[in-house]
Amino acid sequence: MLIVVALGGNALLKRGERISAATQLKNVQTAALQLAKIAAQHDLVIVHGNGPQVGLLAQQSVEKSGISLFPLDVLDAETQGMLGYVIEREMSNLLSAERSLATLLTMVEVDPADSAFATPDKPIGPIYTKTDALTLNRLKGWRLAADGTGYRRVVASPKPQRIVEIRPLRWLLEKHVVLICAGGGGIPVVVGESGQRTGVEAVIDKDYCAALLARELGADLLVIATDVPAVFADWSKPTQRAILQAHPDALDSLSFAAGTMAPKVNAGCGFSRSTKQRTVIGALDHIEQMVNGTAGTSILPHAAGITYKTDESKLDGAV
């Protein structure tokens, strides 16, 4: 079975944790332990998030004058190499010597007319206080939006249209190579009238990119691993309920947080609708159970409406 795993940035760096090499390594090692269990039995493609990491690089890449030294597409490429290397290294320490792994820098084409360029909403980087957010807006021209009790920088997040390196990815999968690719949603590029590609100032949502990649590769399962055990209706309200399984159309009637769960649900629904295959969303720690169908929230094209978890439910990872 071919499985595409979208590994959330929040799964690699817990909310509130300070970004550092040691913290990043600890979280990658935790993720690698879970992913290696899947790679031992299935063909595996890993798409990781990069929100905290690319935001930090962007912050470090701004001169005192407010001028950015490197655009976001270049910083996206940096995070692909940085995180891909660490994930590949740690997984290679867990898998048999005969199993090959490869990290591939991956460009993803986007539409230059995408409305996202006019309405940035993708959060990146650390959480700031309101005072710091106002200062950054004034000095650097950054757009910042509320995120919990603080504020984060938001940038354009256009929808992915095409995976540029899809052919070499298919070649590697034919050899059963564990792939780490399209990190951070891919390096965003646009194609000009002459056919030349140019990088753009944006960060692509990794869940939408993982769903596109899963469709183009003919994946049997899309796993979206994050830092919560399931998709919840009425999240953070007294009426919140964990969803065990749902038809994509049934999920359309519910509302989810725009910057967090909504992209995951929308990406999963899109994949399941177009391929008739299962998507599962849940916690990284339960990834083996998610693959087996005993944890997380499964999006199924043949499901009848929405099934919620009850106290009698036996799915270990659903609460």
PDB file of C-alpha atoms in Angstrom:
ATOM      1  CA  MET A   1       0.000   0.000   0.000  1.00  0.00           C
ATOM      2  CA  LEU A   2       1.233   3.492  -0.860  1.00  0.00           C
ATOM      3  CA  ILE A   3       0.710   5.959   1.986  1.00  0.00           C
ATOM      4  CA  VAL A   4       1.273   9.717   1.869  1.00  0.00           C
ATOM      5  CA  VAL A   5       1.747  11.275   5.303  1.00  0.00           C
ATOM      6  CA  ALA A   6       1.327  15.014   5.839  1.00  0.00           C
ATOM      7  CA  LEU A   7       3.395  15.704   8.934  1.00  0.00           C
ATOM      8  CA  GLY A   8       2.211  18.901  10.561  1.00  0.00           C
ATOM      9  CA  GLY A   9       4.580  21.643  11.642  1.00  0.00           C
ATOM     10  CA  ASN A  10       2.881  21.577  15.049  1.00  0.00           C
ATOM     11  CA  ALA A  11       3.636  17.856  15.293  1.00  0.00           C
ATOM     12  CA  LEU A  12       7.335  18.643  14.728  1.00  0.00           C
ATOM     13  CA  LEU A  13       7.375  21.653  17.033  1.00  0.00           C
ATOM     14  CA  LYS A  14       4.863  21.740  19.869  1.00  0.00           C
ATOM     15  CA  ARG A  15       2.967  24.956  20.537  1.00  0.00           C
ATOM     16  CA  GLY A  16       4.926  27.146  22.928  1.00  0.00           C
ATOM     17  CA  GLU A  17       8.222  25.316  22.417  1.00  0.00           C
ATOM     18  CA  ARG A  18      11.274  27.404  21.642  1.00  0.00           C
ATOM     19  CA  ILE A  19      12.699  26.742  18.185  1.00  0.00           C
ATOM     20  CA  SER A  20      16.154  25.207  18.558  1.00  0.00           C
ATOM     21  CA  ALA A  21      18.194  22.406  17.019  1.00  0.00           C
ATOM     22  CA  ALA A  22      17.835  20.272  20.157  1.00  0.00           C
ATOM     23  CA  THR A  23      14.060  20.702  20.355  1.00  0.00           C
ATOM     24  CA  GLN A  24      13.646  20.054  16.651  1.00  0.00           C
ATOM     25  CA  LEU A  25      15.745  16.893  16.853  1.00  0.00           C
ATOM     26  CA  LYS A  26      13.780  15.527  19.800  1.00  0.00           C
ATOM     27  CA  ASN A  27      10.475  15.983  17.979  1.00  0.00           C
ATOM     28  CA  VAL A  28      11.808  14.578  14.701  1.00  0.00           C
ATOM     29  CA  GLN A  29      13.064  11.501  16.552  1.00  0.00           C
ATOM     30  CA  THR A  30       9.571  11.007  18.007  1.00  0.00           C
ATOM     31  CA  ALA A  31       8.057  11.345  14.532  1.00  0.00           C
ATOM     32  CA  ALA A  32      10.648   9.011  12.985  1.00  0.00           C
ATOM     33  CA  LEU A  33       9.788   6.272  15.467  1.00  0.00           C
ATOM     34  CA  GLN A  34       6.160   6.371  14.348  1.00  0.00           C
ATOM     35  CA  LEU A  35       6.883   6.741  10.632  1.00  0.00           C
ATOM     36  CA  ALA A  36       9.404   3.900  10.610  1.00  0.00           C
ATOM     37  CA  LYS A  37       6.655   1.512  11.721  1.00  0.00           C
ATOM     38  CA  ILE A  38       4.684   2.421   8.597  1.00  0.00           C
ATOM     39  CA  ALA A  39       7.698   2.381   6.273  1.00  0.00           C
ATOM     40  CA  ALA A  40       8.541  -1.142   7.403  1.00  0.00           C
ATOM     41  CA  GLN A  41       5.266  -2.422   5.928  1.00  0.00           C
ATOM     42  CA  HIS A  42       4.270   0.042   3.183  1.00  0.00           C
ATOM     43  CA  ASP A  43       5.598   2.417   0.537  1.00  0.00           C
ATOM     44  CA  LEU A  44       5.765   5.825   2.181  1.00  0.00           C
ATOM     45  CA  VAL A  45       5.905   9.464   1.102  1.00  0.00           C
ATOM     46  CA  ILE A  46       6.371  12.140   3.783  1.00  0.00           C
ATOM     47  CA  VAL A  47       5.339  15.774   3.348  1.00  0.00           C
ATOM     48  CA  HIS A  48       6.315  17.882   6.360  1.00  0.00           C
ATOM     49  CA  GLY A  49       5.147  21.310   7.488  1.00  0.00           C
ATOM     50  CA  ASN A  50       7.509  24.251   7.940  1.00  0.00           C
ATOM     51  CA  GLY A  51       5.474  27.112   9.421  1.00  0.00           C
ATOM     52  CA  PRO A  52       7.533  27.718  12.586  1.00  0.00           C
ATOM     53  CA  GLN A  53      10.841  27.102  10.830  1.00  0.00           C
ATOM     54  CA  VAL A  54      10.316  29.267   7.728  1.00  0.00           C
ATOM     55  CA  GLY A  55       8.961  32.048   9.923  1.00  0.00           C
ATOM     56  CA  LEU A  56      12.113  32.009  12.029  1.00  0.00           C
ATOM     57  CA  LEU A  57      14.337  32.059   8.939  1.00  0.00           C
ATOM     58  CA  ALA A  58      12.323  34.967   7.562  1.00  0.00           C
ATOM     59  CA  GLN A  59      12.756  36.837  10.823  1.00  0.00           C
ATOM     60  CA  GLN A  60      16.505  36.225  10.782  1.00  0.00           C
ATOM     61  CA  SER A  61      16.708  37.249   7.129  1.00  0.00           C
ATOM     62  CA  VAL A  62      15.485  40.815   7.697  1.00  0.00           C
ATOM     63  CA  GLU A  63      18.024  43.597   8.042  1.00  0.00           C
ATOM     64  CA  LYS A  64      17.572  46.398  10.560  1.00  0.00           C
ATOM     65  CA  SER A  65      16.365  48.543   7.691  1.00  0.00           C
ATOM     66  CA  GLY A  66      13.442  46.136   7.224  1.00  0.00           C
ATOM     67  CA  ILE A  67      14.728  44.768   3.906  1.00  0.00           C
ATOM     68  CA  SER A  68      14.513  40.978   3.483  1.00  0.00           C
ATOM     69  CA  LEU A  69      17.765  39.362   2.352  1.00  0.00           C
ATOM     70  CA  PHE A  70      16.050  36.273   0.901  1.00  0.00           C
ATOM     71  CA  PRO A  71      12.509  35.798  -0.426  1.00  0.00           C
ATOM     72  CA  LEU A  72      10.147  33.189   0.998  1.00  0.00           C
ATOM     73  CA  ASP A  73      10.584  30.725  -1.871  1.00  0.00           C
ATOM     74  CA  VAL A  74      14.314  30.491  -1.094  1.00  0.00           C
ATOM     75  CA  LEU A  75      13.574  30.113   2.615  1.00  0.00           C
ATOM     76  CA  ASP A  76      11.022  27.398   1.782  1.00  0.00           C
ATOM     77  CA  ALA A  77      13.824  25.552  -0.016  1.00  0.00           C
ATOM     78  CA  GLU A  78      16.090  25.956   3.021  1.00  0.00           C
ATOM     79  CA  THR A  79      13.528  24.379   5.324  1.00  0.00           C
ATOM     80  CA  GLN A  80      12.990  21.503   2.879  1.00  0.00           C
ATOM     81  CA  GLY A  81      16.684  20.705   3.036  1.00  0.00           C
ATOM     82  CA  MET A  82      17.030  21.244   6.785  1.00  0.00           C
ATOM     83  CA  LEU A  83      14.015  19.244   7.945  1.00  0.00           C
ATOM     84  CA  GLY A  84      14.276  16.668   5.178  1.00  0.00           C
ATOM     85  CA  TYR A  85      17.852  15.904   6.154  1.00  0.00           C
ATOM     86  CA  VAL A  86      17.022  15.402   9.832  1.00  0.00           C
ATOM     87  CA  ILE A  87      13.936  13.263   9.094  1.00  0.00           C
ATOM     88  CA  GLU A  88      15.856  11.137   6.576  1.00  0.00           C
ATOM     89  CA  ARG A  89      18.805  10.674   8.918  1.00  0.00           C
ATOM     90  CA  GLU A  90      16.704   9.660  11.913  1.00  0.00           C
ATOM     91  CA  MET A  91      14.537   7.263   9.909  1.00  0.00           C
ATOM     92  CA  SER A  92      17.614   5.665   8.310  1.00  0.00           C
ATOM     93  CA  ASN A  93      18.800   4.875  11.836  1.00  0.00           C
ATOM     94  CA  LEU A  94      15.603   2.902  12.426  1.00  0.00           C
ATOM     95  CA  LEU A  95      15.045   1.102   9.119  1.00  0.00           C
ATOM     96  CA  SER A  96      17.021  -1.808   7.684  1.00  0.00           C
ATOM     97  CA  ALA A  97      20.169  -0.977   5.754  1.00  0.00           C
ATOM     98  CA  GLU A  98      18.529  -2.306   2.584  1.00  0.00           C
ATOM     99  CA  ARG A  99      15.747   0.298   2.698  1.00  0.00           C
ATOM    100  CA  SER A 100      16.661   3.457   0.769  1.00  0.00           C
ATOM    101  CA  LEU A 101      15.473   6.961   1.628  1.00  0.00           C
ATOM    102  CA  ALA A 102      15.680  10.192  -0.361  1.00  0.00           C
ATOM    103  CA  THR A 103      14.875  13.826   0.284  1.00  0.00           C
ATOM    104  CA  LEU A 104      13.963  15.741  -2.868  1.00  0.00           C
ATOM    105  CA  LEU A 105      13.712  19.509  -3.159  1.00  0.00           C
ATOM    106  CA  THR A 106      10.321  19.962  -4.763  1.00  0.00           C
ATOM    107  CA  MET A 107       8.896  22.913  -6.701  1.00  0.00           C
ATOM    108  CA  VAL A 108       5.127  23.343  -6.851  1.00  0.00           C
ATOM    109  CA  GLU A 109       3.431  25.524  -9.439  1.00  0.00           C
ATOM    110  CA  VAL A 110       0.797  28.009  -8.267  1.00  0.00           C
ATOM    111  CA  ASP A 111      -1.500  30.408 -10.095  1.00  0.00           C
ATOM    112  CA  PRO A 112      -0.142  33.991 -10.063  1.00  0.00           C
ATOM    113  CA  ALA A 113      -3.769  35.202 -10.086  1.00  0.00           C
ATOM    114  CA  ASP A 114      -4.636  33.215  -6.943  1.00  0.00           C
ATOM    115  CA  SER A 115      -6.677  35.417  -4.594  1.00  0.00           C
ATOM    116  CA  ALA A 116      -4.436  34.336  -1.700  1.00  0.00           C
ATOM    117  CA  PHE A 117      -1.823  36.881  -2.788  1.00  0.00           C
ATOM    118  CA  ALA A 118      -4.279  39.665  -1.966  1.00  0.00           C
ATOM    119  CA  THR A 119      -5.427  38.126   1.326  1.00  0.00           C
ATOM    120  CA  PRO A 120      -2.505  36.574   3.229  1.00  0.00           C
ATOM    121  CA  ASP A 121      -3.698  34.166   5.930  1.00  0.00           C
ATOM    122  CA  LYS A 122      -1.017  31.482   6.376  1.00  0.00           C
ATOM    123  CA  PRO A 123       0.571  31.781   9.867  1.00  0.00           C
ATOM    124  CA  ILE A 124       4.340  31.334  10.046  1.00  0.00           C
ATOM    125  CA  GLY A 125       6.999  31.884  12.663  1.00  0.00           C
ATOM    126  CA  PRO A 126       6.768  32.350  16.435  1.00  0.00           C
ATOM    127  CA  ILE A 127       3.922  33.810  18.479  1.00  0.00           C
ATOM    128  CA  TYR A 128       4.291  37.504  19.378  1.00  0.00           C
ATOM    129  CA  THR A 129       2.680  39.715  21.983  1.00  0.00           C
ATOM    130  CA  LYS A 130       0.322  42.420  20.755  1.00  0.00           C
ATOM    131  CA  THR A 131       2.958  45.083  21.419  1.00  0.00           C
ATOM    132  CA  ASP A 132       5.608  43.215  19.436  1.00  0.00           C
ATOM    133  CA  ALA A 133       3.118  42.518  16.638  1.00  0.00           C
ATOM    134  CA  LEU A 134       2.319  46.212  16.266  1.00  0.00           C
ATOM    135  CA  THR A 135       6.037  47.022  16.211  1.00  0.00           C
ATOM    136  CA  LEU A 136       6.755  44.415  13.512  1.00  0.00           C
ATOM    137  CA  ASN A 137       3.871  45.705  11.430  1.00  0.00           C
ATOM    138  CA  ARG A 138       5.178  49.252  11.645  1.00  0.00           C
ATOM    139  CA  LEU A 139       8.876  48.496  11.115  1.00  0.00           C
ATOM    140  CA  LYS A 140       8.750  45.617   8.621  1.00  0.00           C
ATOM    141  CA  GLY A 141       5.330  45.935   7.049  1.00  0.00           C
ATOM    142  CA  TRP A 142       4.390  42.394   8.099  1.00  0.00           C
ATOM    143  CA  ARG A 143       0.759  41.394   8.362  1.00  0.00           C
ATOM    144  CA  LEU A 144      -0.024  39.747  11.690  1.00  0.00           C
ATOM    145  CA  ALA A 145      -3.150  37.966  12.862  1.00  0.00           C
ATOM    146  CA  ALA A 146      -4.437  36.697  16.187  1.00  0.00           C
ATOM    147  CA  ASP A 147      -3.313  33.176  17.106  1.00  0.00           C
ATOM    148  CA  GLY A 148      -4.640  32.061  20.463  1.00  0.00           C
ATOM    149  CA  THR A 149      -3.563  34.632  23.032  1.00  0.00           C
ATOM    150  CA  GLY A 150      -0.853  36.080  20.769  1.00  0.00           C
ATOM    151  CA  TYR A 151      -0.156  37.038  17.165  1.00  0.00           C
ATOM    152  CA  ARG A 152       1.702  35.427  14.252  1.00  0.00           C
ATOM    153  CA  ARG A 153       2.865  36.715  10.904  1.00  0.00           C
ATOM    154  CA  VAL A 154       0.587  35.699   8.018  1.00  0.00           C
ATOM    155  CA  VAL A 155       1.661  35.341   4.376  1.00  0.00           C
ATOM    156  CA  ALA A 156       0.051  34.380   1.077  1.00  0.00           C
ATOM    157  CA  SER A 157      -0.832  30.692   0.710  1.00  0.00           C
ATOM    158  CA  PRO A 158      -1.912  29.961  -2.884  1.00  0.00           C
ATOM    159  CA  LYS A 159      -3.368  26.552  -3.788  1.00  0.00           C
ATOM    160  CA  PRO A 160      -0.918  24.072  -5.352  1.00  0.00           C
ATOM    161  CA  GLN A 161      -1.581  23.348  -9.029  1.00  0.00           C
ATOM    162  CA  ARG A 162       1.170  20.967 -10.141  1.00  0.00           C
ATOM    163  CA  ILE A 163       4.097  19.060  -8.629  1.00  0.00           C
ATOM    164  CA  VAL A 164       7.062  19.873 -10.878  1.00  0.00           C
ATOM    165  CA  GLU A 165       9.201  16.837  -9.937  1.00  0.00           C
ATOM    166  CA  ILE A 166       6.377  14.271 -10.147  1.00  0.00           C
ATOM    167  CA  ARG A 167       8.241  12.056 -12.669  1.00  0.00           C
ATOM    168  CA  PRO A 168      11.409  11.513 -10.577  1.00  0.00           C
ATOM    169  CA  LEU A 169       9.183  10.934  -7.547  1.00  0.00           C
ATOM    170  CA  ARG A 170       7.395   8.135  -9.418  1.00  0.00           C
ATOM    171  CA  TRP A 171      10.721   6.638 -10.512  1.00  0.00           C
ATOM    172  CA  LEU A 172      11.950   6.533  -6.912  1.00  0.00           C
ATOM    173  CA  LEU A 173       8.726   4.965  -5.673  1.00  0.00           C
ATOM    174  CA  GLU A 174       9.075   2.205  -8.266  1.00  0.00           C
ATOM    175  CA  LYS A 175      12.280   1.305  -6.395  1.00  0.00           C
ATOM    176  CA  HIS A 176      10.380   1.427  -3.048  1.00  0.00           C
ATOM    177  CA  VAL A 177      12.400   4.395  -1.811  1.00  0.00           C
ATOM    178  CA  VAL A 178      10.976   6.180   1.247  1.00  0.00           C
ATOM    179  CA  LEU A 179      10.453   9.723  -0.018  1.00  0.00           C
ATOM    180  CA  ILE A 180      10.587  13.010   1.863  1.00  0.00           C
ATOM    181  CA  CYS A 181       9.389  15.689  -0.543  1.00  0.00           C
ATOM    182  CA  ALA A 182       7.280  18.829  -1.034  1.00  0.00           C
ATOM    183  CA  GLY A 183       8.326  19.937   2.437  1.00  0.00           C
ATOM    184  CA  GLY A 184       6.445  22.970   3.685  1.00  0.00           C
ATOM    185  CA  GLY A 185       3.985  22.455   0.829  1.00  0.00           C
ATOM    186  CA  GLY A 186       6.717  22.790  -1.781  1.00  0.00           C
ATOM    187  CA  ILE A 187       8.706  25.703  -3.173  1.00  0.00           C
ATOM    188  CA  PRO A 188       6.104  28.004  -4.799  1.00  0.00           C
ATOM    189  CA  VAL A 189       6.807  28.932  -8.420  1.00  0.00           C
ATOM    190  CA  VAL A 190       4.797  30.470 -11.244  1.00  0.00           C
ATOM    191  CA  VAL A 191       5.211  29.828 -14.963  1.00  0.00           C
ATOM    192  CA  GLY A 192       5.589  32.803 -17.284  1.00  0.00           C
ATOM    193  CA  GLU A 193       4.415  33.130 -20.893  1.00  0.00           C
ATOM    194  CA  SER A 194       7.764  31.848 -22.131  1.00  0.00           C
ATOM    195  CA  GLY A 195       7.531  28.781 -19.869  1.00  0.00           C
ATOM    196  CA  GLN A 196      10.174  29.977 -17.422  1.00  0.00           C
ATOM    197  CA  ARG A 197       9.574  29.345 -13.722  1.00  0.00           C
ATOM    198  CA  THR A 198       9.965  32.098 -11.132  1.00  0.00           C
ATOM    199  CA  GLY A 199       9.796  31.799  -7.364  1.00  0.00           C
ATOM    200  CA  VAL A 200       7.089  33.754  -5.535  1.00  0.00           C
ATOM    201  CA  GLU A 201       6.731  35.211  -2.042  1.00  0.00           C
ATOM    202  CA  ALA A 202       4.401  32.644  -0.460  1.00  0.00           C
ATOM    203  CA  VAL A 203       4.109  29.471   1.597  1.00  0.00           C
ATOM    204  CA  ILE A 204       1.900  26.674   0.248  1.00  0.00           C
ATOM    205  CA  ASP A 205      -0.262  24.781   2.731  1.00  0.00           C
ATOM    206  CA  LYS A 206       1.335  21.354   3.152  1.00  0.00           C
ATOM    207  CA  ASP A 207      -2.026  19.575   3.604  1.00  0.00           C
ATOM    208  CA  TYR A 208      -3.329  20.744   0.220  1.00  0.00           C
ATOM    209  CA  CYS A 209       0.004  19.871  -1.377  1.00  0.00           C
ATOM    210  CA  ALA A 210       0.053  16.420   0.245  1.00  0.00           C
ATOM    211  CA  ALA A 211      -3.472  15.762  -1.072  1.00  0.00           C
ATOM    212  CA  LEU A 212      -2.433  16.822  -4.588  1.00  0.00           C
ATOM    213  CA  LEU A 213       0.697  14.675  -4.384  1.00  0.00           C
ATOM    214  CA  ALA A 214      -1.312  11.693  -3.110  1.00  0.00           C
ATOM    215  CA  ARG A 215      -3.715  12.014  -6.040  1.00  0.00           C
ATOM    216  CA  GLU A 216      -0.949  12.290  -8.644  1.00  0.00           C
ATOM    217  CA  LEU A 217       0.954   9.329  -7.188  1.00  0.00           C
ATOM    218  CA  GLY A 218      -2.163   7.154  -6.887  1.00  0.00           C
ATOM    219  CA  ALA A 219      -1.854   6.749  -3.107  1.00  0.00           C
ATOM    220  CA  ASP A 220      -4.072   4.257  -1.281  1.00  0.00           C
ATOM    221  CA  LEU A 221      -4.247   6.344   1.903  1.00  0.00           C
ATOM    222  CA  LEU A 222      -3.648   9.949   2.952  1.00  0.00           C
ATOM    223  CA  VAL A 223      -2.639  10.430   6.585  1.00  0.00           C
ATOM    224  CA  ILE A 224      -2.695  13.941   8.039  1.00  0.00           C
ATOM    225  CA  ALA A 225      -0.758  13.823  11.312  1.00  0.00           C
ATOM    226  CA  THR A 226      -1.112  16.747  13.684  1.00  0.00           C
ATOM    227  CA  ASP A 227      -1.064  17.482  17.430  1.00  0.00           C
ATOM    228  CA  VAL A 228      -4.692  16.571  18.229  1.00  0.00           C
ATOM    229  CA  PRO A 229      -6.130  13.021  18.290  1.00  0.00           C
ATOM    230  CA  ALA A 230      -9.110  13.602  15.991  1.00  0.00           C
ATOM    231  CA  VAL A 231     -11.259  16.129  14.174  1.00  0.00           C
ATOM    232  CA  PHE A 232     -13.721  17.664  16.622  1.00  0.00           C
ATOM    233  CA  ALA A 233     -17.095  19.238  15.988  1.00  0.00           C
ATOM    234  CA  ASP A 234     -17.614  22.371  18.126  1.00  0.00           C
ATOM    235  CA  TRP A 235     -13.929  22.445  19.051  1.00  0.00           C
ATOM    236  CA  SER A 236     -13.172  24.057  22.463  1.00  0.00           C
ATOM    237  CA  LYS A 237     -16.870  24.363  23.282  1.00  0.00           C
ATOM    238  CA  PRO A 238     -18.725  22.386  25.974  1.00  0.00           C
ATOM    239  CA  THR A 239     -20.463  20.536  23.133  1.00  0.00           C
ATOM    240  CA  GLN A 240     -17.269  19.405  21.375  1.00  0.00           C
ATOM    241  CA  ARG A 241     -17.332  15.837  20.039  1.00  0.00           C
ATOM    242  CA  ALA A 242     -14.669  13.724  18.371  1.00  0.00           C
ATOM    243  CA  ILE A 243     -15.582  12.473  14.907  1.00  0.00           C
ATOM    244  CA  LEU A 244     -14.805   8.823  14.219  1.00  0.00           C
ATOM    245  CA  GLN A 245     -15.672   8.786  10.530  1.00  0.00           C
ATOM    246  CA  ALA A 246     -17.536  10.935   8.047  1.00  0.00           C
ATOM    247  CA  HIS A 247     -18.516  11.308   4.425  1.00  0.00           C
ATOM    248  CA  PRO A 248     -16.796  14.301   2.777  1.00  0.00           C
ATOM    249  CA  ASP A 249     -20.158  15.942   2.013  1.00  0.00           C
ATOM    250  CA  ALA A 250     -21.254  15.646   5.650  1.00  0.00           C
ATOM    251  CA  LEU A 251     -18.178  17.518   6.848  1.00  0.00           C
ATOM    252  CA  ASP A 252     -19.132  20.454   4.627  1.00  0.00           C
ATOM    253  CA  SER A 253     -21.927  21.266   7.070  1.00  0.00           C
ATOM    254  CA  LEU A 254     -19.475  21.837   9.930  1.00  0.00           C
ATOM    255  CA  SER A 255     -17.150  24.776  10.589  1.00  0.00           C
ATOM    256  CA  PHE A 256     -13.473  24.384  11.441  1.00  0.00           C
ATOM    257  CA  ALA A 257     -10.738  26.851  12.373  1.00  0.00           C
ATOM    258  CA  ALA A 258      -9.453  28.524   9.212  1.00  0.00           C
ATOM    259  CA  GLY A 259      -5.741  28.452  10.038  1.00  0.00           C
ATOM    260  CA  THR A 260      -5.558  25.008  11.622  1.00  0.00           C
ATOM    261  CA  MET A 261      -8.128  22.257  11.096  1.00  0.00           C
ATOM    262  CA  ALA A 262     -10.023  23.625   8.065  1.00  0.00           C
ATOM    263  CA  PRO A 263      -7.168  23.051   5.564  1.00  0.00           C
ATOM    264  CA  LYS A 264      -6.722  19.504   6.863  1.00  0.00           C
ATOM    265  CA  VAL A 265     -10.417  18.652   6.523  1.00  0.00           C
ATOM    266  CA  ASN A 266     -10.722  20.356   3.125  1.00  0.00           C
ATOM    267  CA  ALA A 267      -7.604  18.633   1.795  1.00  0.00           C
ATOM    268  CA  GLY A 268      -8.735  15.269   3.105  1.00  0.00           C
ATOM    269  CA  CYS A 269     -12.230  15.647   1.675  1.00  0.00           C
ATOM    270  CA  GLY A 270     -10.817  16.641  -1.703  1.00  0.00           C
ATOM    271  CA  PHE A 271      -8.536  13.592  -1.829  1.00  0.00           C
ATOM    272  CA  SER A 272     -11.254  11.153  -0.756  1.00  0.00           C
ATOM    273  CA  ARG A 273     -13.828  12.598  -3.160  1.00  0.00           C
ATOM    274  CA  SER A 274     -11.542  12.433  -6.185  1.00  0.00           C
ATOM    275  CA  THR A 275      -9.902   9.061  -5.500  1.00  0.00           C
ATOM    276  CA  LYS A 276     -12.552   7.179  -3.461  1.00  0.00           C
ATOM    277  CA  GLN A 277      -9.768   6.387  -0.991  1.00  0.00           C
ATOM    278  CA  ARG A 278      -9.591   6.985   2.765  1.00  0.00           C
ATOM    279  CA  THR A 279      -8.101   9.988   4.524  1.00  0.00           C
ATOM    280  CA  VAL A 280      -7.387   9.847   8.241  1.00  0.00           C
ATOM    281  CA  ILE A 281      -6.609  12.834  10.480  1.00  0.00           C
ATOM    282  CA  GLY A 282      -5.201  12.455  13.981  1.00  0.00           C
ATOM    283  CA  ALA A 283      -2.255  12.591  16.347  1.00  0.00           C
ATOM    284  CA  LEU A 284       1.236  11.627  15.259  1.00  0.00           C
ATOM    285  CA  ASP A 285       1.587   9.330  18.288  1.00  0.00           C
ATOM    286  CA  HIS A 286      -1.311   7.218  16.965  1.00  0.00           C
ATOM    287  CA  ILE A 287      -0.132   6.967  13.379  1.00  0.00           C
ATOM    288  CA  GLU A 288       0.100   3.165  13.301  1.00  0.00           C
ATOM    289  CA  GLN A 289      -3.457   2.879  14.649  1.00  0.00           C
ATOM    290  CA  MET A 290      -4.607   5.563  12.192  1.00  0.00           C
ATOM    291  CA  VAL A 291      -3.335   3.484   9.292  1.00  0.00           C
ATOM    292  CA  ASN A 292      -5.095   0.435  10.708  1.00  0.00           C
ATOM    293  CA  GLY A 293      -8.351   2.365  11.147  1.00  0.00           C
ATOM    294  CA  THR A 294      -8.436   2.282  14.949  1.00  0.00           C
ATOM    295  CA  ALA A 295      -7.561   5.904  15.695  1.00  0.00           C
ATOM    296  CA  GLY A 296      -8.178   9.397  14.403  1.00  0.00           C
ATOM    297  CA  THR A 297     -10.962  10.614  12.127  1.00  0.00           C
ATOM    298  CA  SER A 298     -11.475   8.701   8.879  1.00  0.00           C
ATOM    299  CA  ILE A 299     -12.947  10.486   5.858  1.00  0.00           C
ATOM    300  CA  LEU A 300     -14.638   7.824   3.744  1.00  0.00           C
ATOM    301  CA  PRO A 301     -16.402   8.219   0.390  1.00  0.00           C
ATOM    302  CA  HIS A 302     -18.839   5.446   1.369  1.00  0.00           C
ATOM    303  CA  ALA A 303     -19.579   6.600   4.931  1.00  0.00           C
ATOM    304  CA  ALA A 304     -23.140   7.417   5.953  1.00  0.00           C
ATOM    305  CA  GLY A 305     -23.074  10.968   7.316  1.00  0.00           C
ATOM    306  CA  ILE A 306     -21.010  11.512  10.473  1.00  0.00           C
ATOM    307  CA  THR A 307     -20.285   9.044  13.255  1.00  0.00           C
ATOM    308  CA  TYR A 308     -19.174  10.539  16.562  1.00  0.00           C
ATOM    309  CA  LYS A 309     -17.161   8.895  19.279  1.00  0.00           C
ATOM    310  CA  THR A 310     -19.150   7.750  22.307  1.00  0.00           C
ATOM    311  CA  ASP A 311     -17.977   6.423  25.652  1.00  0.00           C
ATOM    312  CA  GLU A 312     -18.500   2.931  24.242  1.00  0.00           C
ATOM    313  CA  SER A 313     -16.239   3.518  21.243  1.00  0.00           C
ATOM    314  CA  LYS A 314     -13.207   1.259  21.057  1.00  0.00           C
ATOM    315  CA  LEU A 315     -10.975   3.475  18.959  1.00  0.00           C
ATOM    316  CA  ASP A 316      -8.017   4.128  21.277  1.00  0.00           C
ATOM    317  CA  GLY A 317      -6.763   7.275  19.601  1.00  0.00           C
ATOM    318  CA  ALA A 318     -10.038   9.107  19.115  1.00  0.00           C
ATOM    319  CA  VAL A 319     -10.043  11.058  22.382  1.00  0.00           C
TER     320      VAL A 319
END
